[in-house]
PDB file of C-alpha atoms in Angstrom:
ATOM      1  CA  MET A   1      11.218  15.395   1.296  1.00  0.00           C
ATOM      2  CA  SER A   2       8.984  16.494  -1.527  1.00  0.00           C
ATOM      3  CA  ARG A   3       5.313  15.681  -1.992  1.00  0.00           C
ATOM      4  CA  ARG A   4       6.389  13.006  -4.463  1.00  0.00           C
ATOM      5  CA  GLU A   5       8.356  11.147  -1.800  1.00  0.00           C
ATOM      6  CA  THR A   6       5.993  11.209   1.190  1.00  0.00           C
ATOM      7  CA  ALA A   7       2.540   9.889   1.947  1.00  0.00           C
ATOM      8  CA  SER A   8      -0.250  12.361   2.480  1.00  0.00           C
ATOM      9  CA  ALA A   9      -2.429  12.346   5.558  1.00  0.00           C
ATOM     10  CA  THR A  10      -5.029  14.646   4.011  1.00  0.00           C
ATOM     11  CA  ASN A  11      -7.671  11.945   3.813  1.00  0.00           C
ATOM     12  CA  VAL A  12      -7.297  10.633   7.355  1.00  0.00           C
ATOM     13  CA  PRO A  13     -10.605  10.750   9.223  1.00  0.00           C
ATOM     14  CA  PRO A  14     -10.655  12.405  12.643  1.00  0.00           C
ATOM     15  CA  PRO A  15      -9.984  10.076  15.568  1.00  0.00           C
ATOM     16  CA  ASN A  16     -13.000   8.282  16.954  1.00  0.00           C
ATOM     17  CA  PRO A  17     -13.092   8.521  20.781  1.00  0.00           C
ATOM     18  CA  ALA A  18     -14.757   5.089  20.897  1.00  0.00           C
ATOM     19  CA  ASP A  19     -11.606   3.647  19.339  1.00  0.00           C
ATOM     20  CA  ASP A  20      -9.315   5.153  21.949  1.00  0.00           C
ATOM     21  CA  ALA A  21      -7.717   2.659  24.265  1.00  0.00           C
ATOM     22  CA  ARG A  22      -7.708   3.250  27.978  1.00  0.00           C
ATOM     23  CA  PRO A  23      -4.317   3.732  29.595  1.00  0.00           C
ATOM     24  CA  GLY A  24      -2.577   0.399  29.971  1.00  0.00           C
ATOM     25  CA  GLU A  25      -4.937  -1.431  27.568  1.00  0.00           C
ATOM     26  CA  ALA A  26      -3.439  -1.316  24.118  1.00  0.00           C
ATOM     27  CA  ARG A  27      -1.101   0.860  22.158  1.00  0.00           C
ATOM     28  CA  ARG A  28      -1.748   1.902  18.585  1.00  0.00           C
ATOM     29  CA  GLU A  29       0.540   1.368  15.671  1.00  0.00           C
ATOM     30  CA  ILE A  30       0.356   2.704  12.129  1.00  0.00           C
ATOM     31  CA  ARG A  31       1.533   0.237   9.529  1.00  0.00           C
ATOM     32  CA  ARG A  32       2.377   1.566   6.090  1.00  0.00           C
ATOM     33  CA  VAL A  33       1.179  -1.165   3.748  1.00  0.00           C
ATOM     34  CA  PHE A  34       1.697  -1.499  -0.001  1.00  0.00           C
ATOM     35  CA  TYR A  35      -1.252  -3.130  -1.774  1.00  0.00           C
ATOM     36  CA  ALA A  36       0.009  -4.036  -5.269  1.00  0.00           C
ATOM     37  CA  ASP A  37      -2.207  -3.314  -8.259  1.00  0.00           C
ATOM     38  CA  TRP A  38      -2.188  -6.941  -9.415  1.00  0.00           C
ATOM     39  CA  GLU A  39      -3.256  -8.171  -5.944  1.00  0.00           C
ATOM     40  CA  MET A  40      -6.305  -5.866  -6.004  1.00  0.00           C
ATOM     41  CA  GLU A  41      -7.141  -6.554  -9.652  1.00  0.00           C
ATOM     42  CA  CYS A  42      -6.827 -10.334  -9.210  1.00  0.00           C
ATOM     43  CA  CYS A  43      -8.932 -10.977  -6.143  1.00  0.00           C
ATOM     44  CA  GLY A  44      -9.058  -7.867  -3.969  1.00  0.00           C
ATOM     45  CA  THR A  45     -12.098  -5.999  -2.728  1.00  0.00           C
ATOM     46  CA  PRO A  46     -12.008  -2.181  -2.817  1.00  0.00           C
ATOM     47  CA  PHE A  47     -12.024  -0.498   0.597  1.00  0.00           C
ATOM     48  CA  SER A  48     -12.332   3.073   1.841  1.00  0.00           C
ATOM     49  CA  VAL A  49     -10.829   5.367   4.440  1.00  0.00           C
ATOM     50  CA  GLY A  50     -12.519   4.557   7.748  1.00  0.00           C
ATOM     51  CA  ASP A  51     -13.139   0.877   6.912  1.00  0.00           C
ATOM     52  CA  ARG A  52     -12.006  -1.941   9.175  1.00  0.00           C
ATOM     53  CA  VAL A  53     -10.104  -4.562   7.214  1.00  0.00           C
ATOM     54  CA  THR A  54      -8.409  -7.872   7.998  1.00  0.00           C
ATOM     55  CA  TRP A  55      -5.369  -8.552   5.855  1.00  0.00           C
ATOM     56  CA  THR A  56      -2.465 -10.977   5.753  1.00  0.00           C
ATOM     57  CA  LEU A  57       0.695  -8.882   5.787  1.00  0.00           C
ATOM     58  CA  HIS A  58       4.352  -9.601   5.622  1.00  0.00           C
ATOM     59  CA  ARG A  59       7.341  -7.401   6.092  1.00  0.00           C
ATOM     60  CA  THR A  60       8.618  -6.202   2.783  1.00  0.00           C
ATOM     61  CA  GLU A  61      11.847  -7.488   1.350  1.00  0.00           C
ATOM     62  CA  SER A  62      12.141  -4.304  -0.689  1.00  0.00           C
ATOM     63  CA  PRO A  63      14.381  -1.556   0.641  1.00  0.00           C
ATOM     64  CA  ASP A  64      11.694   1.022  -0.245  1.00  0.00           C
ATOM     65  CA  PRO A  65      11.398   3.508   2.633  1.00  0.00           C
ATOM     66  CA  MET A  66       7.754   4.351   1.857  1.00  0.00           C
ATOM     67  CA  TRP A  67       6.366   1.142   3.340  1.00  0.00           C
ATOM     68  CA  GLU A  68       7.377  -1.672   5.675  1.00  0.00           C
ATOM     69  CA  TRP A  69       4.547  -4.112   4.952  1.00  0.00           C
ATOM     70  CA  GLU A  70       2.985  -5.718   1.896  1.00  0.00           C
ATOM     71  CA  LEU A  71      -0.405  -7.348   1.592  1.00  0.00           C
ATOM     72  CA  THR A  72      -0.960 -10.759   0.086  1.00  0.00           C
ATOM     73  CA  ASN A  73      -4.257 -12.255  -1.024  1.00  0.00           C
ATOM     74  CA  HIS A  74      -2.468 -15.471  -1.979  1.00  0.00           C
ATOM     75  CA  GLY A  75      -1.498 -18.000   0.623  1.00  0.00           C
ATOM     76  CA  PRO A  76      -1.380 -19.271   3.221  1.00  0.00           C
ATOM     77  CA  ASP A  77       2.347 -19.624   3.137  1.00  0.00           C
ATOM     78  CA  PRO A  78       4.456 -20.877   6.043  1.00  0.00           C
ATOM     79  CA  ALA A  79       6.295 -17.547   6.023  1.00  0.00           C
ATOM     80  CA  ASP A  80       3.091 -15.453   6.266  1.00  0.00           C
ATOM     81  CA  GLU A  81       2.589 -13.300   9.338  1.00  0.00           C
ATOM     82  CA  ASP A  82      -0.649 -13.557  11.293  1.00  0.00           C
ATOM     83  CA  SER A  83      -3.545 -11.671   9.780  1.00  0.00           C
ATOM     84  CA  VAL A  84      -4.098  -8.182  11.157  1.00  0.00           C
ATOM     85  CA  THR A  85      -7.315  -6.235  11.640  1.00  0.00           C
ATOM     86  CA  GLY A  86      -7.112  -2.472  11.533  1.00  0.00           C
ATOM     87  CA  LEU A  87      -8.677   0.828  10.587  1.00  0.00           C
ATOM     88  CA  VAL A  88      -7.789   2.331   7.201  1.00  0.00           C
ATOM     89  CA  ARG A  89      -6.523   5.843   7.974  1.00  0.00           C
ATOM     90  CA  SER A  90      -5.384   6.919   4.488  1.00  0.00           C
ATOM     91  CA  ILE A  91      -5.076   5.621   0.939  1.00  0.00           C
ATOM     92  CA  ASN A  92      -2.746   6.961  -1.731  1.00  0.00           C
ATOM     93  CA  VAL A  93      -2.439   5.579  -5.256  1.00  0.00           C
ATOM     94  CA  LEU A  94       1.252   5.145  -6.075  1.00  0.00           C
ATOM     95  CA  ILE A  95       2.192   6.395  -9.546  1.00  0.00           C
ATOM     96  CA  GLN A  96       5.599   5.377 -10.916  1.00  0.00           C
ATOM     97  CA  GLY A  97       7.474   6.396 -14.059  1.00  0.00           C
ATOM     98  CA  TYR A  98       9.376   3.785 -16.108  1.00  0.00           C
ATOM     99  CA  ARG A  99      11.824   4.006 -18.980  1.00  0.00           C
ATOM    100  CA  ARG A 100      13.434   1.594 -21.372  1.00  0.00           C
ATOM    101  CA  PRO A 101      17.178   2.163 -21.641  1.00  0.00           C
ATOM    102  CA  ALA A 102      18.641   2.277 -25.137  1.00  0.00           C
ATOM    103  CA  GLY A 103      19.233  -1.209 -26.482  1.00  0.00           C
ATOM    104  CA  SER A 104      17.120  -2.873 -23.775  1.00  0.00           C
ATOM    105  CA  ARG A 105      13.836  -4.742 -24.173  1.00  0.00           C
ATOM    106  CA  THR A 106      12.743  -4.151 -20.564  1.00  0.00           C
ATOM    107  CA  TYR A 107      11.656  -1.110 -18.601  1.00  0.00           C
ATOM    108  CA  GLU A 108      13.022   0.038 -15.233  1.00  0.00           C
ATOM    109  CA  GLU A 109      11.767   2.455 -12.597  1.00  0.00           C
ATOM    110  CA  VAL A 110      12.863   6.050 -12.999  1.00  0.00           C
ATOM    111  CA  ALA A 111      14.427   7.125  -9.699  1.00  0.00           C
ATOM    112  CA  GLY A 112      12.592  10.086  -8.196  1.00  0.00           C
ATOM    113  CA  GLU A 113       9.687   9.839 -10.646  1.00  0.00           C
ATOM    114  CA  ARG A 114       7.060   8.793  -8.166  1.00  0.00           C
ATOM    115  CA  GLU A 115       3.874  10.466  -7.062  1.00  0.00           C
ATOM    116  CA  LEU A 116       1.148   9.808  -4.512  1.00  0.00           C
ATOM    117  CA  ARG A 117      -2.469  10.661  -5.271  1.00  0.00           C
ATOM    118  CA  PRO A 118      -4.765  10.668  -2.219  1.00  0.00           C
ATOM    119  CA  VAL A 119      -8.089   8.864  -2.669  1.00  0.00           C
ATOM    120  CA  ARG A 120     -10.981   7.997  -0.336  1.00  0.00           C
ATOM    121  CA  THR A 121     -11.584   4.557  -1.892  1.00  0.00           C
ATOM    122  CA  CYS A 122      -8.995   2.182  -3.328  1.00  0.00           C
ATOM    123  CA  PRO A 123      -9.675   1.530  -7.012  1.00  0.00           C
ATOM    124  CA  LYS A 124     -10.335  -1.990  -8.260  1.00  0.00           C
ATOM    125  CA  TRP A 125      -8.476  -1.254 -11.512  1.00  0.00           C
ATOM    126  CA  PHE A 126      -5.300   0.788 -11.896  1.00  0.00           C
ATOM    127  CA  SER A 127      -4.346   2.770 -14.994  1.00  0.00           C
ATOM    128  CA  ARG A 128      -1.391   2.219 -17.247  1.00  0.00           C
ATOM    129  CA  VAL A 129      -0.236   4.657 -19.879  1.00  0.00           C
ATOM    130  CA  PRO A 130       1.788   2.513 -22.304  1.00  0.00           C
ATOM    131  CA  GLY A 131       4.277   3.953 -24.717  1.00  0.00           C
ATOM    132  CA  GLY A 132       5.700   7.385 -24.461  1.00  0.00           C
ATOM    133  CA  THR A 133       5.451  10.826 -25.941  1.00  0.00           C
ATOM    134  CA  ASP A 134       7.325  12.309 -28.862  1.00  0.00           C
ATOM    135  CA  ASP A 135       9.926  13.784 -26.535  1.00  0.00           C
ATOM    136  CA  ARG A 136      10.155  10.604 -24.376  1.00  0.00           C
ATOM    137  CA  PRO A 137       9.381   7.617 -26.634  1.00  0.00           C
ATOM    138  CA  ASN A 138      10.736   4.940 -24.250  1.00  0.00           C
ATOM    139  CA  HIS A 139       8.842   6.145 -21.179  1.00  0.00           C
ATOM    140  CA  TYR A 140       5.517   5.335 -19.528  1.00  0.00           C
ATOM    141  CA  VAL A 141       3.683   5.992 -16.256  1.00  0.00           C
ATOM    142  CA  GLU A 142       1.766   3.383 -14.255  1.00  0.00           C
ATOM    143  CA  GLU A 143      -0.364   3.259 -11.119  1.00  0.00           C
ATOM    144  CA  THR A 144       1.396   0.405  -9.354  1.00  0.00           C
ATOM    145  CA  GLY A 145      -0.880   0.012  -6.322  1.00  0.00           C
ATOM    146  CA  ALA A 146      -2.009   1.724  -3.148  1.00  0.00           C
ATOM    147  CA  LEU A 147      -0.039   2.895  -0.141  1.00  0.00           C
ATOM    148  CA  VAL A 148      -2.300   2.447   2.895  1.00  0.00           C
ATOM    149  CA  GLU A 149      -1.880   3.665   6.448  1.00  0.00           C
ATOM    150  CA  LEU A 150      -3.468   0.991   8.631  1.00  0.00           C
ATOM    151  CA  GLU A 151      -4.023   1.727  12.319  1.00  0.00           C
ATOM    152  CA  ILE A 152      -3.936  -1.346  14.497  1.00  0.00           C
ATOM    153  CA  ARG A 153      -4.196  -1.959  18.199  1.00  0.00           C
ATOM    154  CA  SER A 154      -1.366  -3.843  19.747  1.00  0.00           C
ATOM    155  CA  PRO A 155      -2.552  -5.386  23.011  1.00  0.00           C
ATOM    156  CA  ASP A 156       0.257  -7.915  23.087  1.00  0.00           C
ATOM    157  CA  GLY A 157       3.049  -5.573  22.023  1.00  0.00           C
ATOM    158  CA  ARG A 158       3.581  -7.555  18.798  1.00  0.00           C
ATOM    159  CA  GLY A 159       1.915  -5.097  16.477  1.00  0.00           C
ATOM    160  CA  GLY A 160      -1.655  -6.185  15.927  1.00  0.00           C
ATOM    161  CA  THR A 161      -4.802  -7.897  16.957  1.00  0.00           C
ATOM    162  CA  ALA A 162      -3.773 -11.147  15.382  1.00  0.00           C
ATOM    163  CA  THR A 163      -5.965 -13.975  14.305  1.00  0.00           C
ATOM    164  CA  ARG A 164      -4.323 -17.038  12.821  1.00  0.00           C
ATOM    165  CA  GLN A 165      -5.335 -17.724   9.220  1.00  0.00           C
ATOM    166  CA  ARG A 166      -5.802 -21.352   8.329  1.00  0.00           C
TER     167      ARG A 166
END
């Protein structure tokens, strides 16, 4: 896979020995979480690599292989998973290209035109480059959110230190 198709681990802090579980205590799991731009811009709080965060996640319905989980700041919903507390190991801004097919009024993702930009802190606002260029008039590029690697402890084997949100 190319750099455009995989998440970077270049901004992952070194392991903290104090975070290491003793044998038999808890296993660790890395969840790849998509944090949509509109979720952050609406009511999110920027976070950085190394921060502990508590988020409400649900398994994605999208077939995208880059992430299995999505964050929601809106709920609670009966279908929501328990909230999860974890350590942010990496953050990458997801940049996606879009095009408007001839005769259409809507844009669609351009397959393979995706890039990840590693950052230390998730931005509050994401950039959009509307319109196109002279050679690609029906094309634009947008930062659609952040791909986050979240390390969680799983003492119960279910995938997180869960606390029920009410």
